[in-house]
Every structure is written in C-alpha cells, then in structure tokens.
Amino acid sequence: MSEPLCPHCLQPLRGRYEGNCPHCGRSLENRNPEGALPLGTQLAGRYTIGTYLSADGDGLAYRGILNEEKKFVLIKEYFPVTLCNGRSPEGALMPKEGKEVLFKTSRMDFKDLYDDLHNLTPATGLNTILDVMEENNTVYAVEESEKGMTLTHYLSLRSRTLTPAEARTLLQPVMEGVALLHKSGLIHRGICPDNILLPIDGTARLTGYGTLALRTGGSELKSQLYPGYAAPEQYSAAEFSGRYTDVYALAAVCYKMVTGQTPVAAPQRKVRDSLESAHSLEAGVPTWFSQVLACALRLDPARRMQTVPELMSALTDPNVANAMFERGDNQISTRKIMAVSLVVIFILAVLLFWSLLGGRSDDKPTPIPTPAENSEEGASSYEEIETIPDLVGKRYLTEIKDSDLYAGYRIVMTEQNSSEVAQGVVISQDPLAGTLKTEENQIIRLVVSKGPNLVEMPDILGFTQANAIKQLDERGIQYRMQVVENDGTFAEGCVAKTDVVAGTKFDAGKTIVNVFIAGERDDTLVASTASSEEETDSGDSQAE
C-alpha cells in the first residue's frame, strides 16, 4: 500500500489525517458532508479521497489523488440517494429495504458503463477513464483530471459569439469521440457545455458520463437532464433514446456557440415550438448552416438527423447540406423517381398523340395503350407504383400495430388529446393516403387520439388575475376573463367567481371557462349595500 498524500500539495503524510500538512500548512480537517467518504480515505491502496465536489442521481464525485503517480484525478462513487440508506460505520453502502435488487442491478449498469469507457478511452474527444474498482459494496470510477475550463465558462468570457467555422473546429474532436461511443454501442445522453472540457494544452474533451437511468426522466434514479440540450425523448421513461439523442444535444451546443442563446427546452417546445433559427438570431450564420442545426434539433426522432457523421459532414460542407435538403427527409430513391417519371411521361405522350389525332373517322375511340401493352420496361415500372394506405380512423393497437398489412412501412406513432376522435383511433397521417410510396420501409407518421383532455377546475377564487392565469395555463384550460362590478366583497383585480365550480372535471378541448375579475371598488355600490343591510337590520328589529 502506498503512502497517503496531502490532498492539497501531493506531498507524503507520515501519520494520520489531522492538524495541518507539514509541507504546505493547509488544514487536513475533514469537511466533506455527512454521508460522503471522509477526506484522506484510501481506496484499493492506490487512491486518496480528497474534497467532495458534487452529487447527482448516480452518486458522488470527489477530487482524488493517484498516489503512485502523485497526480490529481476525479473519483466517482456510485451512491444513488433514492436507493440507499447511507453507509455503515465501515463505509459500506446500505440499500433501502425492498430496494436491494434494484440497487444491485443499477450498480451493475454503472460498472458496465465505466468498464466500457475504460476499455474505449483514451480516445480523441473523450475524457479518459483510468480505473474501475469495487469496494464498500459499491463501485468507483477514476477519471483523469485536466487543468482547463468548461465550455460554459469559456463562452461566458467571450465578448462575441463564435463563427460557424470556429464552433465546428472546436466541436470536431468531441463529435469524433461521440461517433466512437456510438460505434461501441454507447449513448452519452448528457452532452452540454458544462460537460465539455477545454484543457490548457489540448483539444476539447467530453466528460459527464452517466447511466441511462440518470439521464431519463421518470426513472428509478433522481434524473439529471440539461434543459435546452436534453432531447425530448429523454423526458419520458416510455420513449427510447438512441444515437439521434446525442445528435440533438450536439446541435444544441453548436446553436449556443453561434447564437449565444441556449435552445428552448424540449418540453416547452412540445407545447409551442418557439425555437428561432440560428440565422434569425445571428445574421452571420449562413442559412444552410442554420438549416442543418434545425434538422438536427427536430422534436420527432424519426425526422431528425440520425448520426453524428451526418451532422459533421453537413456542418462542414454546404454542398453536402444542400444535397441533403434537396433529397428531403425521406431520401427518395433516384431510381424510383425515374421509374415513376417514365410512366407519367409515357401516359402524357399517349394523351397528346390522341388529342392531335383527333379520333378515328368511324368515331370509335381508340383505347389508350397501357405501359404493359407497349414495353416490358414500362410494365415493370408501372408495377413498382404503390400508394400510401389510408390509416385515418383505424384503431392503432388492433388494426395497425404489428399488422402484416403494413409490414413494408415503418410506423411512427405520437399521441394527442382529441375531443372529437375516440381514444386509440388515428387522427391524421403523414404522408397522406394515396401518396406514392417512394422507398422500402417508408415512414408513416401517425397521430393517435388519447381521448379528451380531462382536467380538474382549480379553486382560484380570490386569486390575483396573474396567479389565476398561471393556474389555468398550467392545466391547459381555455378561459375568458371578464371584469365585473366590485361591491367591496373582493379585492380589486382578484377572481370574484367562475362559471365552473372548483373540483369539477371537464374536457379542456371543448369547454371555455368564464373567469370574473373584480373591478375597481365602487363606493356607491358599497354604500348601497351597507344601506340595504341597515334597512334589513332595522326591519328585523321592528318585527321583533
């Protein structure tokens, strides 16, 4: 076992961690928070735990020391707070009762991830994992620690945005690293300026590795998502992430670099997509470059750019980008376009010939020859024509999903509330029914009804108008605001009444709630009300 080192000056310490370092004079007192490993803890006889740095859903991060080489490292300890009851006096993690199996399986996920990264790194654009070890009923990953700054800090120091060429050059090694991750079957899911390091001497590197559960909303761990950079599919455990998830994040980082603005967060975009193009925010960004970013930032994963090499090529060469846009989302096969075009041209030629001929003298119409009657090539082309089926009105689960009728298509389904269409029934499709099928496994995007959006009316009586609007907007409730006379019962500008009783459930797509706001206090009405009350009291007294 190597001799422990001072966590400040890396000089050997002869004795216990107490008092001050005899070399640098700095305190060796343990100030790490309760539950974290104490300062000076030895791991595997090779590493010294330094100061606590941060925590996320996966665990804790410490500044550490590689004793033998006398250099600083980053040590990550698997410690999921949602699954643990803390640690024993000996330092071993103790899973919560009933969470033992989940703790063990998620710990395996953590170890598998860092084992894969250990085998993959060092690599261009990726921060290196130096070691992975098991101790204290948990797993530790040791990552290199380089002097430098994060991309977030770098951008905050700049007086202007980066040009597209500068952004592309800076991100190039990171993109190469992500492409290597994908080739190895790994997805990062946490790409953002905070997790891109700019060493003092060297190219940009990606760090911030995390498990799938950490980077997925609604998972068993406390999730860590980066608004503006996390793709929409990461906000639901029911949706799948893939290479396209990292493509979204890389494009978002590039967008930030060339515009100076963080993209609108995905959940907000799904409600109302207000993301402005990079070109509209920064005139110096070429239109083609802006279009590439927009393509990579699409909310629908099926319509998004799919791979990092595609993104790198499109951001580098305007000719590649323009060719991609000319090709369109579905990348239509040139051969099939030619086949369909030949059939159409042939039929038009026959019709033109017939109109010039003007019909036979016996007034009997000459039948228009079909492609099959004129050439084998024409027949072959004609047979290739296939149109998109009509799926609107069909039940997705029983009539479409897993049906052999649509085996030649890739069905992509999203859901949407509808007051008119029954739950589970297709509302719309893209491409439309009857459109020519242009490629094998062509994508058909379906919007399927989730049924009416039933919401509960909140109790907003007495709320200010601003707070009432916030409550209604959060629930997606449509409303009309009307000002009514105020007899002094309510404060001015507050809700006096609504025409839907609090607690009532209703269809937000059909019902518009009338909200009545108390106007300026009317002293005449107040006086009149008071007078009426006095007369009533007087009458009651006389009656007695």
Coordinates of C-alpha atoms in Angstrom, one line a residue:
M1 CA 0.0 0.0 0.0
S2 CA 1.4 3.4 -1.0
E3 CA 1.8 6.2 1.5
P4 CA -1.2 8.7 1.7
L5 CA -0.6 12.1 0.2
C6 CA -1.7 15.6 1.1
P7 CA -4.8 16.4 -0.9
H8 CA -3.5 19.9 -1.4
C9 CA 0.2 19.7 -2.3
L10 CA 0.5 15.9 -3.0
Q11 CA 3.4 15.5 -0.6
P12 CA 3.6 12.3 1.5
L13 CA 2.0 12.4 5.0
R14 CA 3.6 10.4 7.8
G15 CA 0.8 9.7 10.2
R16 CA -2.9 10.3 10.4
Y17 CA -5.0 12.9 8.7
E18 CA -5.2 15.6 11.4
G19 CA -4.0 19.1 12.0
N20 CA -2.2 20.8 9.2
C21 CA 0.0 19.4 6.4
P22 CA 3.7 19.7 7.5
H23 CA 4.6 20.7 3.9
C24 CA 2.0 23.3 2.8
G25 CA 0.5 24.1 6.1
R26 CA -3.1 23.7 4.9
S27 CA -5.8 22.1 7.0
L28 CA -6.3 18.3 6.9
E29 CA -9.6 18.6 8.7
N30 CA -12.4 16.6 7.1
R31 CA -15.0 19.0 5.8
N32 CA -16.7 16.6 3.4
P33 CA -20.5 16.4 4.1
E34 CA -22.1 13.7 6.2
G35 CA -22.5 10.5 4.2
A36 CA -19.6 11.2 1.9
L37 CA -16.3 9.5 2.3
P38 CA -14.0 11.4 4.8
L39 CA -11.0 13.3 3.5
G40 CA -8.0 11.0 3.3
T41 CA -9.9 7.7 2.8
Q42 CA -7.7 5.2 1.0
L43 CA -9.3 3.2 -1.9
A44 CA -7.7 -0.1 -3.1
G45 CA -4.4 1.1 -1.6
R46 CA -3.9 3.3 -4.7
Y47 CA -6.1 6.3 -4.3
T48 CA -6.7 9.0 -1.7
I49 CA -10.1 10.7 -1.4
G50 CA -9.8 14.4 -1.4
T51 CA -12.5 17.1 -1.1
Y52 CA -16.2 16.4 -2.1
L53 CA -17.1 18.1 -5.3
S54 CA -20.7 17.3 -6.3
A55 CA -23.6 14.8 -6.4
D56 CA -26.1 13.6 -9.0
G57 CA -28.6 10.7 -9.2
D58 CA -25.8 8.2 -9.8
G59 CA -23.6 9.2 -6.9
L60 CA -20.9 11.4 -5.5
A61 CA -17.8 13.0 -7.1
Y62 CA -14.6 13.7 -5.2
R63 CA -11.3 15.3 -6.1
G64 CA -8.8 12.4 -5.6
I65 CA -5.2 11.5 -5.8
L66 CA -3.4 8.7 -7.7
N67 CA -0.9 8.0 -5.0
E68 CA 1.8 6.3 -7.0
E69 CA 2.0 8.9 -9.7
K70 CA 1.2 11.9 -7.4
K71 CA -1.4 13.4 -9.6
F72 CA -5.0 14.6 -9.2
V73 CA -7.9 12.6 -10.5
L74 CA -11.7 12.7 -10.4
I75 CA -13.2 9.8 -8.4
K76 CA -16.9 9.0 -8.9
E77 CA -18.6 6.8 -6.3
Y78 CA -21.9 5.0 -7.2
F79 CA -24.3 6.2 -4.4
P80 CA -27.9 6.5 -5.6
V81 CA -29.7 8.5 -2.9
T82 CA -33.1 7.2 -3.9
L83 CA -32.0 3.6 -3.3
C84 CA -29.6 4.0 -0.3
N85 CA -30.0 4.4 3.5
G86 CA -26.5 5.8 3.8
R87 CA -23.4 3.8 4.8
S88 CA -22.3 1.6 7.6
P89 CA -19.5 2.7 10.1
E90 CA -17.1 0.7 8.0
G91 CA -18.1 2.8 4.9
A92 CA -20.2 0.2 3.0
L93 CA -23.3 1.4 1.3
M94 CA -26.6 0.1 2.7
P95 CA -29.5 -0.2 0.2
K96 CA -33.0 0.6 1.4
E97 CA -35.3 -2.2 2.4
G98 CA -37.1 -3.5 -0.7
K99 CA -34.7 -1.8 -3.0
E100 CA -31.8 -4.3 -2.7
V101 CA -32.4 -5.9 -6.2
L102 CA -32.8 -2.5 -7.9
F103 CA -29.7 -1.2 -6.1
K104 CA -27.7 -4.2 -7.3
T105 CA -28.8 -4.0 -10.9
S106 CA -28.3 -0.3 -11.2
R107 CA -24.9 -0.7 -9.6
M108 CA -24.1 -3.2 -12.4
D109 CA -25.2 -0.7 -15.0
F110 CA -22.8 1.8 -13.5
K111 CA -19.9 -0.6 -13.5
D112 CA -20.7 -1.9 -17.1
L113 CA -20.8 1.7 -18.4
Y114 CA -17.4 2.7 -16.9
D115 CA -15.8 -0.7 -17.8
D116 CA -16.8 0.0 -21.4
L117 CA -15.4 3.6 -21.2
H118 CA -12.2 2.3 -19.6
N119 CA -11.7 -0.1 -22.5
L120 CA -12.6 2.6 -25.0
T121 CA -10.5 5.5 -23.7
P122 CA -8.1 7.2 -24.2
A123 CA -9.7 8.4 -27.4
T124 CA -10.0 11.7 -29.3
G125 CA -12.6 14.0 -27.7
L126 CA -13.4 11.7 -24.7
N127 CA -12.1 12.2 -21.2
T128 CA -10.2 9.1 -20.1
I129 CA -11.4 6.6 -17.5
L130 CA -8.3 5.4 -15.7
D131 CA -9.7 2.7 -13.4
V132 CA -12.9 1.0 -12.2
M133 CA -13.0 -0.9 -8.9
E134 CA -15.4 -2.4 -6.4
E135 CA -15.2 -1.6 -2.7
N136 CA -17.6 -0.6 0.2
N137 CA -20.4 -2.5 -1.5
T138 CA -20.3 -0.1 -4.4
V139 CA -18.3 0.9 -7.5
Y140 CA -15.7 3.6 -8.0
A141 CA -14.7 5.1 -11.4
V142 CA -11.5 7.1 -11.7
E143 CA -11.4 9.7 -14.4
E144 CA -8.5 11.9 -15.4
S145 CA -8.5 15.5 -14.2
E146 CA -7.1 18.1 -16.6
K147 CA -6.4 21.8 -16.0
G148 CA -8.6 24.0 -18.0
M149 CA -12.2 25.2 -18.1
T150 CA -15.6 24.1 -19.2
L151 CA -17.1 25.3 -22.4
T152 CA -19.8 27.1 -20.3
H153 CA -17.0 29.2 -18.6
Y154 CA -15.2 29.8 -21.9
L155 CA -18.4 31.1 -23.6
S156 CA -19.1 33.4 -20.6
L157 CA -15.6 35.0 -21.0
R158 CA -16.1 35.8 -24.7
S159 CA -17.3 39.2 -25.9
R160 CA -18.8 37.7 -29.1
T161 CA -20.3 34.5 -30.4
L162 CA -18.2 32.0 -32.3
T163 CA -18.4 31.9 -36.1
P164 CA -19.7 28.6 -37.6
A165 CA -16.2 27.7 -38.6
E166 CA -14.8 28.3 -35.1
A167 CA -17.7 26.3 -33.5
R168 CA -17.2 23.5 -35.9
T169 CA -13.4 23.3 -35.3
L170 CA -13.8 23.4 -31.5
L171 CA -16.5 20.7 -31.5
Q172 CA -14.8 18.4 -34.1
P173 CA -12.9 16.2 -31.6
V174 CA -16.0 15.9 -29.4
M175 CA -18.1 14.8 -32.3
E176 CA -15.4 12.3 -33.3
G177 CA -15.5 11.0 -29.7
V178 CA -19.3 10.7 -29.7
A179 CA -19.2 8.8 -33.0
L180 CA -16.8 6.4 -31.4
L181 CA -19.1 5.9 -28.4
H182 CA -22.0 5.2 -30.8
K183 CA -19.8 2.7 -32.8
S184 CA -19.2 0.9 -29.5
G185 CA -22.9 0.8 -28.7
L186 CA -22.8 3.6 -26.0
I187 CA -25.0 6.7 -25.9
H188 CA -23.9 9.7 -23.8
R189 CA -27.2 11.5 -23.2
G190 CA -25.6 14.3 -21.2
I191 CA -23.8 16.4 -23.9
C192 CA -23.9 20.1 -22.9
P193 CA -21.4 23.0 -22.4
D194 CA -21.0 22.0 -18.7
N195 CA -19.7 18.6 -19.7
I196 CA -17.2 19.7 -22.4
L197 CA -13.8 20.5 -21.1
L198 CA -11.2 22.7 -22.7
P199 CA -7.8 21.7 -21.4
I200 CA -5.0 24.3 -21.2
D201 CA -3.0 22.3 -23.7
G202 CA -5.1 20.1 -25.9
T203 CA -8.4 19.7 -27.7
A204 CA -11.9 19.7 -26.3
R205 CA -13.0 16.6 -24.4
L206 CA -16.4 15.3 -23.4
T207 CA -17.0 14.2 -19.8
G208 CA -20.1 14.0 -17.6
Y209 CA -20.7 10.3 -18.3
G210 CA -23.9 8.8 -16.7
T211 CA -26.1 5.8 -16.8
L212 CA -29.4 5.6 -18.8
A213 CA -31.5 5.9 -15.6
L214 CA -29.7 9.1 -14.6
R215 CA -30.4 10.7 -18.0
T216 CA -34.1 9.7 -18.3
G217 CA -37.0 11.5 -16.7
G218 CA -39.3 9.3 -14.5
S219 CA -36.6 6.6 -14.0
E220 CA -35.9 4.9 -10.6
L221 CA -33.0 7.3 -10.0
K222 CA -33.0 11.0 -9.5
S223 CA -32.6 12.1 -13.1
Q224 CA -30.1 14.7 -14.3
L225 CA -31.3 16.4 -17.5
Y226 CA -29.9 19.6 -19.1
P227 CA -32.7 21.9 -20.3
G228 CA -32.1 23.1 -23.8
Y229 CA -29.7 20.2 -24.5
A230 CA -31.7 17.1 -23.4
A231 CA -33.7 15.7 -26.3
P232 CA -37.5 15.4 -25.9
E233 CA -37.4 11.6 -25.7
Q234 CA -35.3 11.8 -22.5
Y235 CA -38.1 13.3 -20.6
S236 CA -40.1 10.0 -20.5
A237 CA -39.1 6.6 -19.5
A238 CA -41.6 5.2 -22.1
E239 CA -39.6 6.6 -25.0
F240 CA -36.4 5.3 -26.5
S241 CA -33.2 7.3 -26.8
G242 CA -30.6 6.5 -29.4
R243 CA -27.8 8.0 -31.5
Y244 CA -30.2 10.7 -32.6
T245 CA -30.4 11.8 -28.9
D246 CA -26.8 12.8 -28.9
V247 CA -27.2 14.4 -32.3
Y248 CA -29.8 16.7 -30.8
A249 CA -27.5 17.7 -27.9
L250 CA -24.5 18.3 -30.2
A251 CA -26.6 20.5 -32.4
A252 CA -27.9 22.4 -29.4
V253 CA -24.4 23.0 -28.2
C254 CA -23.4 24.3 -31.6
Y255 CA -26.5 26.5 -31.6
K256 CA -25.4 28.0 -28.3
M257 CA -21.9 28.7 -29.6
V258 CA -23.0 30.5 -32.7
T259 CA -26.0 32.4 -31.3
G260 CA -25.1 32.9 -27.6
Q261 CA -28.5 31.6 -26.6
T262 CA -29.5 28.2 -25.1
P263 CA -32.2 26.5 -27.2
V264 CA -35.7 26.4 -25.8
A265 CA -36.1 23.4 -23.6
A266 CA -37.7 20.4 -25.3
P267 CA -40.8 20.1 -23.1
Q268 CA -41.6 23.8 -23.7
R269 CA -41.1 23.3 -27.5
K270 CA -43.6 20.4 -27.5
V271 CA -46.3 22.7 -26.1
R272 CA -45.4 25.5 -28.5
D273 CA -42.3 25.4 -30.6
S274 CA -40.8 28.9 -30.4
L275 CA -37.2 27.9 -31.2
E276 CA -35.9 30.6 -33.5
S277 CA -33.5 29.7 -36.3
A278 CA -29.8 30.4 -35.7
H279 CA -29.7 32.6 -38.8
S280 CA -32.6 34.8 -37.4
L281 CA -30.7 35.3 -34.1
E282 CA -27.3 35.9 -35.7
A283 CA -27.2 37.2 -39.3
G284 CA -23.6 36.0 -39.7
V285 CA -24.8 32.3 -39.5
P286 CA -25.3 31.1 -43.1
T287 CA -28.8 29.9 -44.0
W288 CA -27.6 26.4 -44.9
F289 CA -25.7 26.0 -41.5
S290 CA -28.8 27.2 -39.7
Q291 CA -31.0 24.7 -41.6
V292 CA -28.6 21.8 -40.6
L293 CA -29.0 22.7 -36.9
A294 CA -32.8 22.9 -37.3
C295 CA -32.8 19.5 -38.9
A296 CA -30.7 18.0 -36.1
L297 CA -33.0 19.7 -33.5
R298 CA -36.3 18.3 -34.7
L299 CA -38.5 17.1 -31.9
D300 CA -39.5 13.9 -33.7
P301 CA -36.6 11.5 -33.6
A302 CA -37.7 9.8 -36.8
R303 CA -37.4 13.2 -38.7
R304 CA -34.2 14.2 -37.0
M305 CA -30.7 13.8 -38.5
Q306 CA -29.7 10.3 -37.3
T307 CA -26.0 10.1 -36.9
V308 CA -23.0 12.2 -35.8
P309 CA -21.0 11.6 -39.1
E310 CA -24.1 13.0 -41.0
L311 CA -24.1 16.1 -38.7
M312 CA -20.3 16.6 -39.1
S313 CA -20.5 16.4 -42.9
A314 CA -23.4 18.7 -43.2
L315 CA -21.9 21.3 -40.9
T316 CA -18.6 21.2 -42.8
D317 CA -19.7 21.3 -46.4
P318 CA -22.6 23.5 -47.7
N319 CA -22.8 21.2 -50.8
V320 CA -23.5 18.2 -48.6
A321 CA -26.1 20.2 -46.6
N322 CA -27.8 21.5 -49.8
A323 CA -27.8 18.0 -51.3
M324 CA -29.5 16.7 -48.1
F325 CA -32.2 19.3 -48.3
E326 CA -32.8 18.6 -51.9
R327 CA -33.1 14.9 -51.1
G328 CA -35.7 15.7 -48.4
D329 CA -36.5 13.9 -45.2
N330 CA -37.2 10.5 -46.7
Q331 CA -34.2 10.5 -49.0
I332 CA -36.2 9.4 -52.0
S333 CA -34.5 6.8 -54.3
T334 CA -33.4 8.3 -57.6
R335 CA -34.1 5.1 -59.4
K336 CA -37.7 5.0 -58.2
I337 CA -38.2 8.7 -59.1
M338 CA -37.0 7.9 -62.7
A339 CA -39.3 4.8 -62.9
V340 CA -42.4 6.8 -61.9
S341 CA -41.4 9.7 -64.1
L342 CA -41.1 7.5 -67.2
V343 CA -44.6 6.1 -66.6
V344 CA -46.1 9.6 -66.3
I345 CA -44.2 10.9 -69.3
F346 CA -45.4 7.9 -71.4
I347 CA -49.0 8.4 -70.5
L348 CA -48.8 12.1 -71.2
A349 CA -47.3 11.4 -74.6
V350 CA -50.1 9.0 -75.5
L351 CA -52.7 11.5 -74.4
L352 CA -51.0 14.2 -76.5
F353 CA -50.8 11.9 -79.5
W354 CA -54.5 11.0 -79.2
S355 CA -55.5 14.7 -79.0
L356 CA -53.5 15.5 -82.1
L357 CA -55.0 12.6 -84.0
G358 CA -58.5 13.8 -83.2
G359 CA -60.1 10.3 -83.1
R360 CA -60.7 7.8 -86.0
S361 CA -63.1 8.6 -88.9
D362 CA -65.6 6.0 -87.6
D363 CA -65.8 7.9 -84.3
K364 CA -64.9 4.9 -82.4
P365 CA -62.4 5.7 -79.7
T366 CA -59.0 4.3 -79.8
P367 CA -58.2 2.7 -76.5
I368 CA -55.2 4.2 -74.8
P369 CA -52.5 1.6 -74.6
T370 CA -51.2 0.9 -71.1
P371 CA -47.5 0.6 -70.4
A372 CA -47.9 -3.2 -70.2
E373 CA -49.1 -3.2 -73.9
N374 CA -46.1 -1.2 -75.2
S375 CA -43.0 -2.3 -73.4
E376 CA -41.8 -4.7 -70.8
E377 CA -39.8 -1.9 -69.2
G378 CA -42.9 0.2 -68.9
A379 CA -44.8 -2.7 -67.3
S380 CA -42.0 -3.2 -64.8
S381 CA -42.0 0.5 -63.9
Y382 CA -45.8 0.5 -63.6
E383 CA -45.8 -2.4 -61.2
E384 CA -43.5 -0.5 -58.9
I385 CA -46.1 2.2 -58.2
E386 CA -47.6 1.7 -54.7
T387 CA -49.6 4.3 -52.8
I388 CA -49.7 5.0 -49.1
P389 CA -52.6 3.3 -47.3
D390 CA -55.4 5.2 -45.6
L391 CA -54.9 4.7 -41.8
V392 CA -57.0 7.6 -40.5
G393 CA -60.0 6.3 -38.5
K394 CA -58.4 2.9 -37.7
R395 CA -57.6 1.7 -34.3
Y396 CA -53.8 1.7 -33.8
L397 CA -53.4 -1.2 -31.4
T398 CA -55.8 -3.7 -33.0
E399 CA -55.7 -2.7 -36.7
I400 CA -52.3 -1.3 -37.4
K401 CA -49.7 -2.2 -34.8
D402 CA -47.9 -5.5 -35.7
S403 CA -50.3 -6.0 -38.7
D404 CA -48.7 -7.8 -41.7
L405 CA -50.7 -5.5 -44.0
Y406 CA -48.2 -2.7 -43.2
A407 CA -45.0 -4.7 -42.9
G408 CA -43.5 -2.7 -45.8
Y409 CA -43.7 0.5 -43.8
R410 CA -42.2 2.0 -40.6
I411 CA -45.0 3.3 -38.5
V412 CA -44.1 6.1 -36.1
M413 CA -46.8 7.0 -33.6
T414 CA -47.3 10.0 -31.4
E415 CA -50.4 10.7 -29.2
Q416 CA -52.5 13.8 -28.9
N417 CA -55.6 14.7 -27.0
S418 CA -58.8 14.9 -29.0
S419 CA -62.4 15.8 -28.1
E420 CA -63.7 14.5 -31.4
V421 CA -61.8 11.3 -32.0
A422 CA -62.1 8.2 -29.8
Q423 CA -59.1 7.1 -27.8
G424 CA -56.7 4.9 -29.7
V425 CA -58.0 5.9 -33.1
V426 CA -55.8 7.6 -35.8
I427 CA -56.5 11.3 -36.2
S428 CA -54.1 12.1 -39.0
Q429 CA -51.2 10.6 -41.0
D430 CA -48.2 11.9 -43.0
P431 CA -47.8 11.2 -45.9
L432 CA -51.5 11.4 -46.8
A433 CA -53.3 8.3 -48.1
G434 CA -52.9 7.9 -51.8
T435 CA -49.5 9.5 -52.0
L436 CA -47.0 7.5 -54.0
K437 CA -44.8 5.2 -51.9
T438 CA -41.2 6.2 -52.7
E439 CA -39.0 3.8 -50.8
E440 CA -38.9 0.5 -48.9
N441 CA -39.8 0.7 -45.2
Q442 CA -41.1 4.2 -45.8
I443 CA -42.0 6.1 -42.6
I444 CA -45.7 6.8 -42.0
R445 CA -46.2 9.2 -39.0
L446 CA -49.5 8.7 -37.2
V447 CA -51.2 11.0 -34.7
V448 CA -53.3 8.8 -32.4
S449 CA -56.0 10.1 -30.1
K450 CA -55.5 10.0 -26.4
G451 CA -59.2 10.9 -26.0
P452 CA -60.4 14.1 -24.4
N453 CA -58.1 16.1 -22.1
L454 CA -60.0 15.9 -18.8
V455 CA -58.8 18.4 -16.3
E456 CA -60.0 19.4 -12.8
M457 CA -61.0 23.0 -12.2
P458 CA -58.7 24.5 -9.6
D459 CA -60.0 26.7 -6.8
I460 CA -58.9 30.2 -7.9
L461 CA -61.5 32.3 -6.0
G462 CA -59.6 35.3 -4.5
F463 CA -56.5 34.7 -6.6
T464 CA -55.0 37.7 -8.4
Q465 CA -55.6 37.7 -12.1
A466 CA -51.9 36.9 -12.8
N467 CA -51.9 33.9 -10.4
A468 CA -55.3 32.7 -11.8
I469 CA -53.9 32.8 -15.4
K470 CA -50.8 30.8 -14.3
Q471 CA -53.0 28.1 -12.6
L472 CA -55.2 27.8 -15.7
D473 CA -52.4 27.8 -18.2
E474 CA -50.5 25.1 -16.3
R475 CA -53.6 22.8 -16.7
G476 CA -54.2 23.7 -20.4
I477 CA -57.6 25.3 -19.6
Q478 CA -59.2 27.7 -22.0
Y479 CA -60.7 30.8 -20.4
R480 CA -62.2 34.2 -20.9
M481 CA -61.5 37.0 -18.4
Q482 CA -64.3 39.5 -17.7
V483 CA -64.3 42.4 -15.3
V484 CA -67.4 42.8 -13.1
E485 CA -68.6 45.4 -10.7
N486 CA -67.0 45.2 -7.3
D487 CA -69.2 45.9 -4.2
G488 CA -66.2 45.6 -1.9
T489 CA -66.5 41.9 -1.3
F490 CA -63.3 41.1 -3.3
A491 CA -60.0 42.9 -3.6
E492 CA -59.6 44.7 -6.9
G493 CA -58.1 42.6 -9.7
C494 CA -58.9 39.3 -8.0
V495 CA -61.2 36.4 -9.1
A496 CA -64.7 37.0 -7.9
K497 CA -66.3 33.9 -9.4
T498 CA -66.1 31.3 -12.2
D499 CA -68.8 29.6 -14.1
V500 CA -67.2 26.2 -13.5
V501 CA -67.1 25.0 -9.9
A502 CA -63.7 24.1 -8.4
G503 CA -63.2 20.4 -8.4
T504 CA -65.3 19.8 -11.5
K505 CA -63.7 17.6 -14.2
F506 CA -64.3 18.7 -17.8
D507 CA -63.0 18.4 -21.4
A508 CA -60.4 21.2 -21.8
G509 CA -60.7 20.9 -25.5
K510 CA -64.4 21.8 -25.6
T511 CA -65.1 24.0 -22.5
I512 CA -64.1 27.6 -22.2
V513 CA -64.2 28.8 -18.5
N514 CA -65.5 32.3 -17.8
V515 CA -63.5 33.9 -15.1
F516 CA -64.9 37.1 -13.5
I517 CA -62.4 39.6 -12.1
A518 CA -63.4 42.1 -9.5
G519 CA -63.1 45.6 -10.9
E520 CA -62.3 48.8 -9.1
R521 CA -64.1 49.2 -5.8
D522 CA -67.3 51.1 -6.4
D523 CA -68.1 53.2 -3.2
T524 CA -71.7 53.8 -4.4
L525 CA -72.3 50.1 -4.5
V526 CA -70.6 49.7 -1.2
A527 CA -72.8 52.4 0.4
S528 CA -75.9 51.0 -1.2
T529 CA -75.1 47.5 0.1
A530 CA -74.4 48.9 3.5
S531 CA -77.7 50.9 3.4
S532 CA -79.6 47.8 2.4
E533 CA -78.1 45.8 5.2
E534 CA -79.1 48.6 7.7
E535 CA -82.7 48.6 6.4
T536 CA -82.8 44.9 6.8
D537 CA -81.5 45.0 10.3
S538 CA -84.0 47.8 11.1
G539 CA -86.9 45.8 9.7
D540 CA -85.8 42.8 11.7
S541 CA -85.7 44.9 14.9
Q542 CA -89.2 46.3 14.3
A543 CA -90.5 42.9 13.6
E544 CA -89.2 41.8 17.0

